PDB file of C-alpha atoms in Angstrom:
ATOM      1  CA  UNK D  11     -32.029 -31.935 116.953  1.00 48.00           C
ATOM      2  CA  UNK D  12     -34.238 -28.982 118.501  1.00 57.00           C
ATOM      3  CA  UNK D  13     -36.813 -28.858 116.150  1.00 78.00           C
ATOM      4  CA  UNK D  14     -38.482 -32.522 115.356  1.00 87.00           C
ATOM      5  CA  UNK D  15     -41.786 -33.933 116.302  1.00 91.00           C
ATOM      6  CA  UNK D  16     -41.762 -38.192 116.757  1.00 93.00           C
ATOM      7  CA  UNK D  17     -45.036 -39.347 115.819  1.00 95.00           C
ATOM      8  CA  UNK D  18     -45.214 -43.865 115.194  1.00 96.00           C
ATOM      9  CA  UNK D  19     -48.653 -45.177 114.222  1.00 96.00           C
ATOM     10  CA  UNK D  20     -49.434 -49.063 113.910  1.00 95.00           C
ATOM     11  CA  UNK D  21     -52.394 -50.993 112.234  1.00 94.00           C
ATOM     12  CA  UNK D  22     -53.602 -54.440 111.697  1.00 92.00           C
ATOM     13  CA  UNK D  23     -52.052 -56.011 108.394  1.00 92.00           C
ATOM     14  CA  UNK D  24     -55.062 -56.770 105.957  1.00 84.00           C
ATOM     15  CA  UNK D  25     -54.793 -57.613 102.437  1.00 79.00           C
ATOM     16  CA  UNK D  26     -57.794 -57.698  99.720  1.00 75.00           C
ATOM     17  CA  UNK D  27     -57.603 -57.155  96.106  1.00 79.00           C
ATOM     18  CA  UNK D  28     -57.565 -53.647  96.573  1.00 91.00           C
ATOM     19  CA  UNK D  29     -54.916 -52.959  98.462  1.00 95.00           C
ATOM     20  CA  UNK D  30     -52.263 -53.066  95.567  1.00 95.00           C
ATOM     21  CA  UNK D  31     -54.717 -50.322  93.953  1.00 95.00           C
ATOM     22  CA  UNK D  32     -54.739 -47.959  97.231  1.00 96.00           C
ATOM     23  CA  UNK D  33     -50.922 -48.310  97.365  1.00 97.00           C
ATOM     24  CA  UNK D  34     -50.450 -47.398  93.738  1.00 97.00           C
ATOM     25  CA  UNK D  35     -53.162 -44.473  93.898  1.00 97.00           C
ATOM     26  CA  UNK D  36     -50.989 -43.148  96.703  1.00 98.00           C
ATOM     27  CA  UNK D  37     -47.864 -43.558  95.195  1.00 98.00           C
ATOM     28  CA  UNK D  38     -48.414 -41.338  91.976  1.00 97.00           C
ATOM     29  CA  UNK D  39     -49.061 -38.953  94.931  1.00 97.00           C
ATOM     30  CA  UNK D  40     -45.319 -38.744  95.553  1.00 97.00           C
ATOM     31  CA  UNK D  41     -42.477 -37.437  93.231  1.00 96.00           C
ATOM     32  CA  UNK D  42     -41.898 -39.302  90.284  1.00 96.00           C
ATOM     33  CA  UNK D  43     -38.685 -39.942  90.819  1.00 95.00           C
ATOM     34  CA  UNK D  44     -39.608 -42.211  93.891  1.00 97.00           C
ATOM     35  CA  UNK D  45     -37.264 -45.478  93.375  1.00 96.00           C
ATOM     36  CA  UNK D  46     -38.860 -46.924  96.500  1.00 97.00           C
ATOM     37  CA  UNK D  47     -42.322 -48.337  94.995  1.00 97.00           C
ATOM     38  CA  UNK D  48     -40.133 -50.124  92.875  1.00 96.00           C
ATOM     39  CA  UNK D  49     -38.978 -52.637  95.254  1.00 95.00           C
ATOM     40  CA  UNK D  50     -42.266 -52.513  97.257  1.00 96.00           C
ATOM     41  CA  UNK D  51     -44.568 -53.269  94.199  1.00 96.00           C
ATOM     42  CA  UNK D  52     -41.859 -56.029  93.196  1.00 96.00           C
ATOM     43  CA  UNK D  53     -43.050 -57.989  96.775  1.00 95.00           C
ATOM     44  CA  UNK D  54     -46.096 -60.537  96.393  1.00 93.00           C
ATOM     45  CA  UNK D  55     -48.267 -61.747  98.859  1.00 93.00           C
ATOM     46  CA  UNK D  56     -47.724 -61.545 102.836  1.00 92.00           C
ATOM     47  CA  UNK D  57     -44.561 -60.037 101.727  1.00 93.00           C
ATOM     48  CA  UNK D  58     -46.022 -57.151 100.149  1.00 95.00           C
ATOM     49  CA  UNK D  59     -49.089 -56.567 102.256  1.00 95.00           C
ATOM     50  CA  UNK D  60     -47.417 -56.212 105.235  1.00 95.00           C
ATOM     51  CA  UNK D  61     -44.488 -53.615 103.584  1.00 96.00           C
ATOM     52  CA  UNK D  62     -47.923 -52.405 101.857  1.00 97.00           C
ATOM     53  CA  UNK D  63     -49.594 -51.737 105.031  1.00 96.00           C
ATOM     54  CA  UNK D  64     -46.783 -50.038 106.586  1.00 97.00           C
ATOM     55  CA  UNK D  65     -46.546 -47.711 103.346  1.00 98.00           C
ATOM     56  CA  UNK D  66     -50.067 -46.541 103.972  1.00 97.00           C
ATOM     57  CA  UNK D  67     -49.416 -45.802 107.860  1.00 97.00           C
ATOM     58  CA  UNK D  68     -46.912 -43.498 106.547  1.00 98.00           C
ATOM     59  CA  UNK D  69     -48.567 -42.188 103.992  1.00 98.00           C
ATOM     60  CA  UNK D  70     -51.469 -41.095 106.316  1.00 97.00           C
ATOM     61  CA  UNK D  71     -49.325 -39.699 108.735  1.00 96.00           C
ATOM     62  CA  UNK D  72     -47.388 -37.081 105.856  1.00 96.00           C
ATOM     63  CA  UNK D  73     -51.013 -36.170 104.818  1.00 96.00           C
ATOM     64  CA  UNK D  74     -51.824 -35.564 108.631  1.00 94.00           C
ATOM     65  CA  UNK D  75     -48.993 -33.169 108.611  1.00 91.00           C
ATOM     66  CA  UNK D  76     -50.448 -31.316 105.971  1.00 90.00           C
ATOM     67  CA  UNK D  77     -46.914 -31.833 103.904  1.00 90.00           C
ATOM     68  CA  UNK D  78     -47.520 -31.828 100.014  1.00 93.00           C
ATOM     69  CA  UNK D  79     -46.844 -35.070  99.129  1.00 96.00           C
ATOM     70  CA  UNK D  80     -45.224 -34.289  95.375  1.00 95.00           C
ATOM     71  CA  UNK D  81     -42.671 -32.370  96.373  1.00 94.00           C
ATOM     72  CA  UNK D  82     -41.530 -35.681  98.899  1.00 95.00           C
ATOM     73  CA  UNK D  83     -39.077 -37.887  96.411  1.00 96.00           C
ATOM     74  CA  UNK D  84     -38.846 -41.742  98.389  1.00 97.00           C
ATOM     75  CA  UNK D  85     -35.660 -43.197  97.669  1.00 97.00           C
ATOM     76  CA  UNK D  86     -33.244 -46.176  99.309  1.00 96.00           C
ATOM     77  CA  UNK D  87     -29.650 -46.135  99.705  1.00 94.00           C
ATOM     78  CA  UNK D  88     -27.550 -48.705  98.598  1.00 92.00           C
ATOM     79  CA  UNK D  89     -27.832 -50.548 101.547  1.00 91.00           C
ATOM     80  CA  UNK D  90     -31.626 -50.414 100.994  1.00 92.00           C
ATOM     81  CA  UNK D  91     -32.887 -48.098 104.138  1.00 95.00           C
ATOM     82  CA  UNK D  92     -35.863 -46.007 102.436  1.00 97.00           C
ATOM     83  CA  UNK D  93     -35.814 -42.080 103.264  1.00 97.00           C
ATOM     84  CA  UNK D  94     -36.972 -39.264 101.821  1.00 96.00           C
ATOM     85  CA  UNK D  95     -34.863 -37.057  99.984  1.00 92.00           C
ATOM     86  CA  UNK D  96     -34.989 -33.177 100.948  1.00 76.00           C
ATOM     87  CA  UNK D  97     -38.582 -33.184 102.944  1.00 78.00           C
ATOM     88  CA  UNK D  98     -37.524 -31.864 106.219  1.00 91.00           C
ATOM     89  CA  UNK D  99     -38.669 -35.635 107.007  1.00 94.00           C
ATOM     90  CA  UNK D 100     -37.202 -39.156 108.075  1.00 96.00           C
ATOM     91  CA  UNK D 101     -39.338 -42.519 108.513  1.00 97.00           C
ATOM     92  CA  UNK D 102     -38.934 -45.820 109.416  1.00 98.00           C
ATOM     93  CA  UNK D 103     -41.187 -48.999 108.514  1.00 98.00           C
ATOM     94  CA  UNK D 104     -41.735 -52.425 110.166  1.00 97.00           C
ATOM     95  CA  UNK D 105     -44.065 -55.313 110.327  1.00 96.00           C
ATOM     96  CA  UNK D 106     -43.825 -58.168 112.104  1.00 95.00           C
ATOM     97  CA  UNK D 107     -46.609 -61.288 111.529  1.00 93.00           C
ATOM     98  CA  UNK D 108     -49.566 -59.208 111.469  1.00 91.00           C
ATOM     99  CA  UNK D 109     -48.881 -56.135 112.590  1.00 95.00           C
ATOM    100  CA  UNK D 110     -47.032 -52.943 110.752  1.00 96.00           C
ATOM    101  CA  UNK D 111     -45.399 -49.017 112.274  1.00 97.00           C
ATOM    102  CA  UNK D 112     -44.230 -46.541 111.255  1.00 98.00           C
ATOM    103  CA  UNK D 113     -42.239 -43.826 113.108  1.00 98.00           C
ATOM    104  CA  UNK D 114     -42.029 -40.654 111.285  1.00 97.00           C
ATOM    105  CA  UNK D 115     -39.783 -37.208 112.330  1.00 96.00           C
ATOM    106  CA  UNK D 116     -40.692 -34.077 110.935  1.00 94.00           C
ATOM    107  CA  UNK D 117     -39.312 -30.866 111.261  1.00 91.00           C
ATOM    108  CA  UNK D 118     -35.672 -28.206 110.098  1.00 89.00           C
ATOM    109  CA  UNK D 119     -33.432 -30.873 111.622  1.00 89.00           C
ATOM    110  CA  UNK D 120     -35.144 -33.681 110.317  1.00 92.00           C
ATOM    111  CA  UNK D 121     -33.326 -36.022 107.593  1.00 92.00           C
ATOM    112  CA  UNK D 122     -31.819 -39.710 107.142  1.00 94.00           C
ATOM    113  CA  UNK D 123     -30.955 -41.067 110.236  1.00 93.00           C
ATOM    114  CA  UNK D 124     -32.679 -39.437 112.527  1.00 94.00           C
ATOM    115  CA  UNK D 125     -35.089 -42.451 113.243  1.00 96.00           C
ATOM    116  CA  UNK D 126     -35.646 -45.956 113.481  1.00 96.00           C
ATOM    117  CA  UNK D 127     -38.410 -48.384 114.685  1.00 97.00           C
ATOM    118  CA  UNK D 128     -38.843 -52.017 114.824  1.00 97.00           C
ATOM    119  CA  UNK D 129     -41.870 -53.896 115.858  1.00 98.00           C
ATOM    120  CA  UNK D 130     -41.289 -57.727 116.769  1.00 97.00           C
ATOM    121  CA  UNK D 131     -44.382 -60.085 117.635  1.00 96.00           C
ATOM    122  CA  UNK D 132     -43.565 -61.959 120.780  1.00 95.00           C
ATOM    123  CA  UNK D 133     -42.832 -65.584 119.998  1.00 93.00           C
ATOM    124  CA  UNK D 134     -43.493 -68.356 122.288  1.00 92.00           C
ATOM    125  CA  UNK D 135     -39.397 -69.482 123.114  1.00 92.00           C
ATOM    126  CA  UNK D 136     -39.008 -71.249 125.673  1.00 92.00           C
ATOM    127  CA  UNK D 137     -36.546 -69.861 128.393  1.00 90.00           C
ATOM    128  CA  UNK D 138     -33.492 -72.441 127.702  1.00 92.00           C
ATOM    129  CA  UNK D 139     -33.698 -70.896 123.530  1.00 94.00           C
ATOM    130  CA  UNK D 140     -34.404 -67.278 124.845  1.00 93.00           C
ATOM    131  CA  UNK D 141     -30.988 -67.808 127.390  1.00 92.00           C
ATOM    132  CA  UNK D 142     -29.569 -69.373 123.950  1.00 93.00           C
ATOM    133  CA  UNK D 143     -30.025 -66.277 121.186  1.00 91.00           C
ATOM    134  CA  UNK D 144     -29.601 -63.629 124.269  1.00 90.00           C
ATOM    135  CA  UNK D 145     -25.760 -64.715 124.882  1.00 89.00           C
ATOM    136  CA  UNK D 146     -25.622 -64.006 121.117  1.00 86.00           C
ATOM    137  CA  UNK D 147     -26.689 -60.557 121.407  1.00 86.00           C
ATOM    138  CA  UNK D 148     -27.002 -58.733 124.433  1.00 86.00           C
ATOM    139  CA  UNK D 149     -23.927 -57.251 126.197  1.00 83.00           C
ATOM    140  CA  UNK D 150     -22.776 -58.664 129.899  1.00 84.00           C
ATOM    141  CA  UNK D 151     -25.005 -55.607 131.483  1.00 84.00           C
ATOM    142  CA  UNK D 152     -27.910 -56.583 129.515  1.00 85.00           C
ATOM    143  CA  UNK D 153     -27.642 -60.403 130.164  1.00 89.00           C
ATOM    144  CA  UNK D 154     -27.434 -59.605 133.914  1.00 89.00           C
ATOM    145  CA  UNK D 155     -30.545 -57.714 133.829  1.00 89.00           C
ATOM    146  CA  UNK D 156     -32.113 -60.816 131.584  1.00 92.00           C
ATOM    147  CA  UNK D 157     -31.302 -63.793 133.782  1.00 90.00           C
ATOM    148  CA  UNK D 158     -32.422 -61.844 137.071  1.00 91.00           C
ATOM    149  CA  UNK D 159     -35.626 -60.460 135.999  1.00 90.00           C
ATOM    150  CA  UNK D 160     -39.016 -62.511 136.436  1.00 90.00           C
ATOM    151  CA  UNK D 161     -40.360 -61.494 132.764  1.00 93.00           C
ATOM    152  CA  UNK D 162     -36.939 -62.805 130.485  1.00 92.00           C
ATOM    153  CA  UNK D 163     -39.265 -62.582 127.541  1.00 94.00           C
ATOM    154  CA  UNK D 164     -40.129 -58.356 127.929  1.00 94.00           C
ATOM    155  CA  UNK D 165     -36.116 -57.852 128.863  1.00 93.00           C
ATOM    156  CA  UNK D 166     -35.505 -60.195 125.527  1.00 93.00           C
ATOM    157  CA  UNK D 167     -37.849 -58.932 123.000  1.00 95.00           C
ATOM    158  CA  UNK D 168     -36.737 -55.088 124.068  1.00 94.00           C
ATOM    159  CA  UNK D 169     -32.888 -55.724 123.845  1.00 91.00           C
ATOM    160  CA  UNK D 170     -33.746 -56.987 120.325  1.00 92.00           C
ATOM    161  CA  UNK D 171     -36.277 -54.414 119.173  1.00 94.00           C
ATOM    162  CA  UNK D 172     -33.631 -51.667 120.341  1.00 92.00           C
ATOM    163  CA  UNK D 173     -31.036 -53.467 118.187  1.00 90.00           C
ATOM    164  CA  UNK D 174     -33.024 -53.490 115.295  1.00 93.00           C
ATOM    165  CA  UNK D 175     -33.967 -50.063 115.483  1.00 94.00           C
ATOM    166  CA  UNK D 176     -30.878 -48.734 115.664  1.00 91.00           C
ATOM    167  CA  UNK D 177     -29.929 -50.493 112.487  1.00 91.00           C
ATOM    168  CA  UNK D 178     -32.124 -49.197 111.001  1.00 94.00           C
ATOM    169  CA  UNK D 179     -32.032 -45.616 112.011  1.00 94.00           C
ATOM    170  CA  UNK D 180     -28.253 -45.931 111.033  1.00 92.00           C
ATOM    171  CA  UNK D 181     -28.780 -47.439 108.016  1.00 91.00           C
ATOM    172  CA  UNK D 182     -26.700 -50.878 108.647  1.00 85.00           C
ATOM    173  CA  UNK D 183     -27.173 -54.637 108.997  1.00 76.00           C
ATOM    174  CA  UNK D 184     -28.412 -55.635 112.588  1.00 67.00           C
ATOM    175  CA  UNK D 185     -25.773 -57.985 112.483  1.00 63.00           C
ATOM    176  CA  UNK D 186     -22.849 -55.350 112.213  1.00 66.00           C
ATOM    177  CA  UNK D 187     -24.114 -54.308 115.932  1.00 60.00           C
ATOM    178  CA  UNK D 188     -25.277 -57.344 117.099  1.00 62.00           C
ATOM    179  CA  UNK D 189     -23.134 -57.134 120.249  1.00 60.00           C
ATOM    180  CA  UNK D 190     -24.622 -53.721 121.163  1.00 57.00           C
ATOM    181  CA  UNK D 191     -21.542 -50.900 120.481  1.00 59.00           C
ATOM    182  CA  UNK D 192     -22.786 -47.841 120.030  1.00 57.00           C
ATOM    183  CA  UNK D 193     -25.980 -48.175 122.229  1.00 73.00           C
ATOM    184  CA  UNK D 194     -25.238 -46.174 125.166  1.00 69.00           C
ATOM    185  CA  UNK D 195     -25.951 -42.451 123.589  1.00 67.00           C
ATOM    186  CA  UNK D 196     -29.253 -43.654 121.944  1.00 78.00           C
ATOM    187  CA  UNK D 197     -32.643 -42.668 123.338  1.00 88.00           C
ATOM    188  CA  UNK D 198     -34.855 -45.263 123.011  1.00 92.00           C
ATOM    189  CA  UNK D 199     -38.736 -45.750 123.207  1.00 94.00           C
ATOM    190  CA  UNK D 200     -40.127 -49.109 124.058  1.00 94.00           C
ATOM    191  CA  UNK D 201     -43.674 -49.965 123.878  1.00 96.00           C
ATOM    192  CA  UNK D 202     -45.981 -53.137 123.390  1.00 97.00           C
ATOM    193  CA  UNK D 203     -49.158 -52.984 122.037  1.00 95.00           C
ATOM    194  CA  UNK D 204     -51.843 -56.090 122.226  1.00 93.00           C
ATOM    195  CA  UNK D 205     -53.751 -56.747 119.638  1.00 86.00           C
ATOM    196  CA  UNK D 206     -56.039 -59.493 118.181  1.00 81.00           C
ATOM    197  CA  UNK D 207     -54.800 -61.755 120.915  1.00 87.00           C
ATOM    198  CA  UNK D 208     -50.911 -61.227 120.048  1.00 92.00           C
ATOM    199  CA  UNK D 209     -48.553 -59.470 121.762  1.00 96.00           C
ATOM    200  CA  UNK D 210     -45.847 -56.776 119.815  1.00 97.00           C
ATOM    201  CA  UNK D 211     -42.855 -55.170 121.477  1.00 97.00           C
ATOM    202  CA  UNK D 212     -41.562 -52.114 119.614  1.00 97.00           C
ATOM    203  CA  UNK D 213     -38.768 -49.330 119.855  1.00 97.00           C
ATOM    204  CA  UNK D 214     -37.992 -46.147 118.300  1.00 97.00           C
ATOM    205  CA  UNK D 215     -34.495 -45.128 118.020  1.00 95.00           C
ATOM    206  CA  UNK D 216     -34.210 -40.971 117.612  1.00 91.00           C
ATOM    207  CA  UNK D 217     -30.560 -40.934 118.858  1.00 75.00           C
ATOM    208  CA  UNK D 218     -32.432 -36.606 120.632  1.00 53.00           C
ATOM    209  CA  UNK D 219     -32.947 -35.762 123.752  1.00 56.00           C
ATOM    210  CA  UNK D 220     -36.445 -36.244 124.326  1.00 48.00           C
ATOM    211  CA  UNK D 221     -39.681 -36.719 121.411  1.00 44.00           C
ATOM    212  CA  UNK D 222     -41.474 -33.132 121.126  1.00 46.00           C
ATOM    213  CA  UNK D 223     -44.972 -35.362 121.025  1.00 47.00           C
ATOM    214  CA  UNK D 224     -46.271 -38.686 120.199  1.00 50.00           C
ATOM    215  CA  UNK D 225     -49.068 -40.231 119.028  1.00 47.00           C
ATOM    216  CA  UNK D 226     -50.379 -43.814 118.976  1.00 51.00           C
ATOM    217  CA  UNK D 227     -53.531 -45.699 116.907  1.00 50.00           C
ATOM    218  CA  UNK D 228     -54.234 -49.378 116.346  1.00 51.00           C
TER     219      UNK D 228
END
């Protein structure tokens, strides 16, 4: 995986009556034969302006790259993980209460699986329910490093963000790797961004050896 460039963007969710009409003007933008609008035009209300949202980030960031956006066919498997079919390109969406991302990988060796993101807003749990859903999830190293540290909700919010992304890089339920196999030879990228008083935790899963370069805008 030489030759790919990571780039993730995020944005404040906003809705408005035009936002349906910016997502369908971009959308004729892409090949016809682009099953994924169909699913994201069938969502209604916070449901779709959030998955809206994170469309556009994307969106922005192919244009940025210059890449011509017809030739780009957006498709889901049957397990419903978007990609795009024969760009040199792989993407992954989130949203989370707010807030949407999108981490996108360009380049020769780029294609389906090569990345996953997740973006969680940080809920108020109280330590007792945190201690509860972490024995659920985390593995005995992880849990060690949870109960010892002085900031359980960072070490709990990352463990699940990093779960999360790698489903979704890998195109699987987060519940099939709920116990963390399969963790160890990932390269994660954690982050949290603050915005609008709220906190977000997010990961990006590229499974490489090191991003080529980044960029981040809120």
């Amino acid at each position: 995986m030489s030759d790919i460039r990571i780039d993730f963007s995020a944005c404040v969710v906003t809705g408005g009556e035009g936002l349906r009409e910016r997502v369908d003007a971009a959308s004729k933008c892409y090949a016809p034969e682009s099953a994924y609008f169909d699913e994201l035009f069938a969502k209604n209300g916070a449901a779709f302006e959030e998955s809206a949202c994170a469309f556009l980030l994307l969106d922005s960031m192919v244009q940025s790259r210059r890449t011509d956006r017809s030739t780009i066919k957006l498709l889901r498997t049957e397990k419903g993980r978007p990609y795009a079919e024969g760009a040199g390109l792989d993407f992954s969406l989130s949203h989370s209460d707010g807030c949407a991302f999108c981490a996108l990988a360009t380049g020769a060796d780029a294609a389906i699986g090569t990345v996953g993101a997740d973006i969680q807003r940080e809920r108020d749990y109280s330590d007792e329910r945190m201690s509860e859903l972490a024995m659920a999830f985390m593995t005995e190293e992880e849990l060690a490093a949870f109960y010892y540290t002085s900031d359980k909700r960072a070490e709990f919010f990352t463990a699940w963000t990093r779960r999360e992304a790698h489903a979704k890089r890998i195109g699987e339920d987060i519940l099939d790797h709920i116990g963390g196999d399969g963790l160890g030879a990932e390269d994660f990228r954690d982050g949290v961004i603050t915005c609008c008083g709220a906190k977000y935790y997010y990961c990006i899963d590229t499974a490489a050896e090191e991003p080529a370069a980044d960029e981040e805008n809120i």
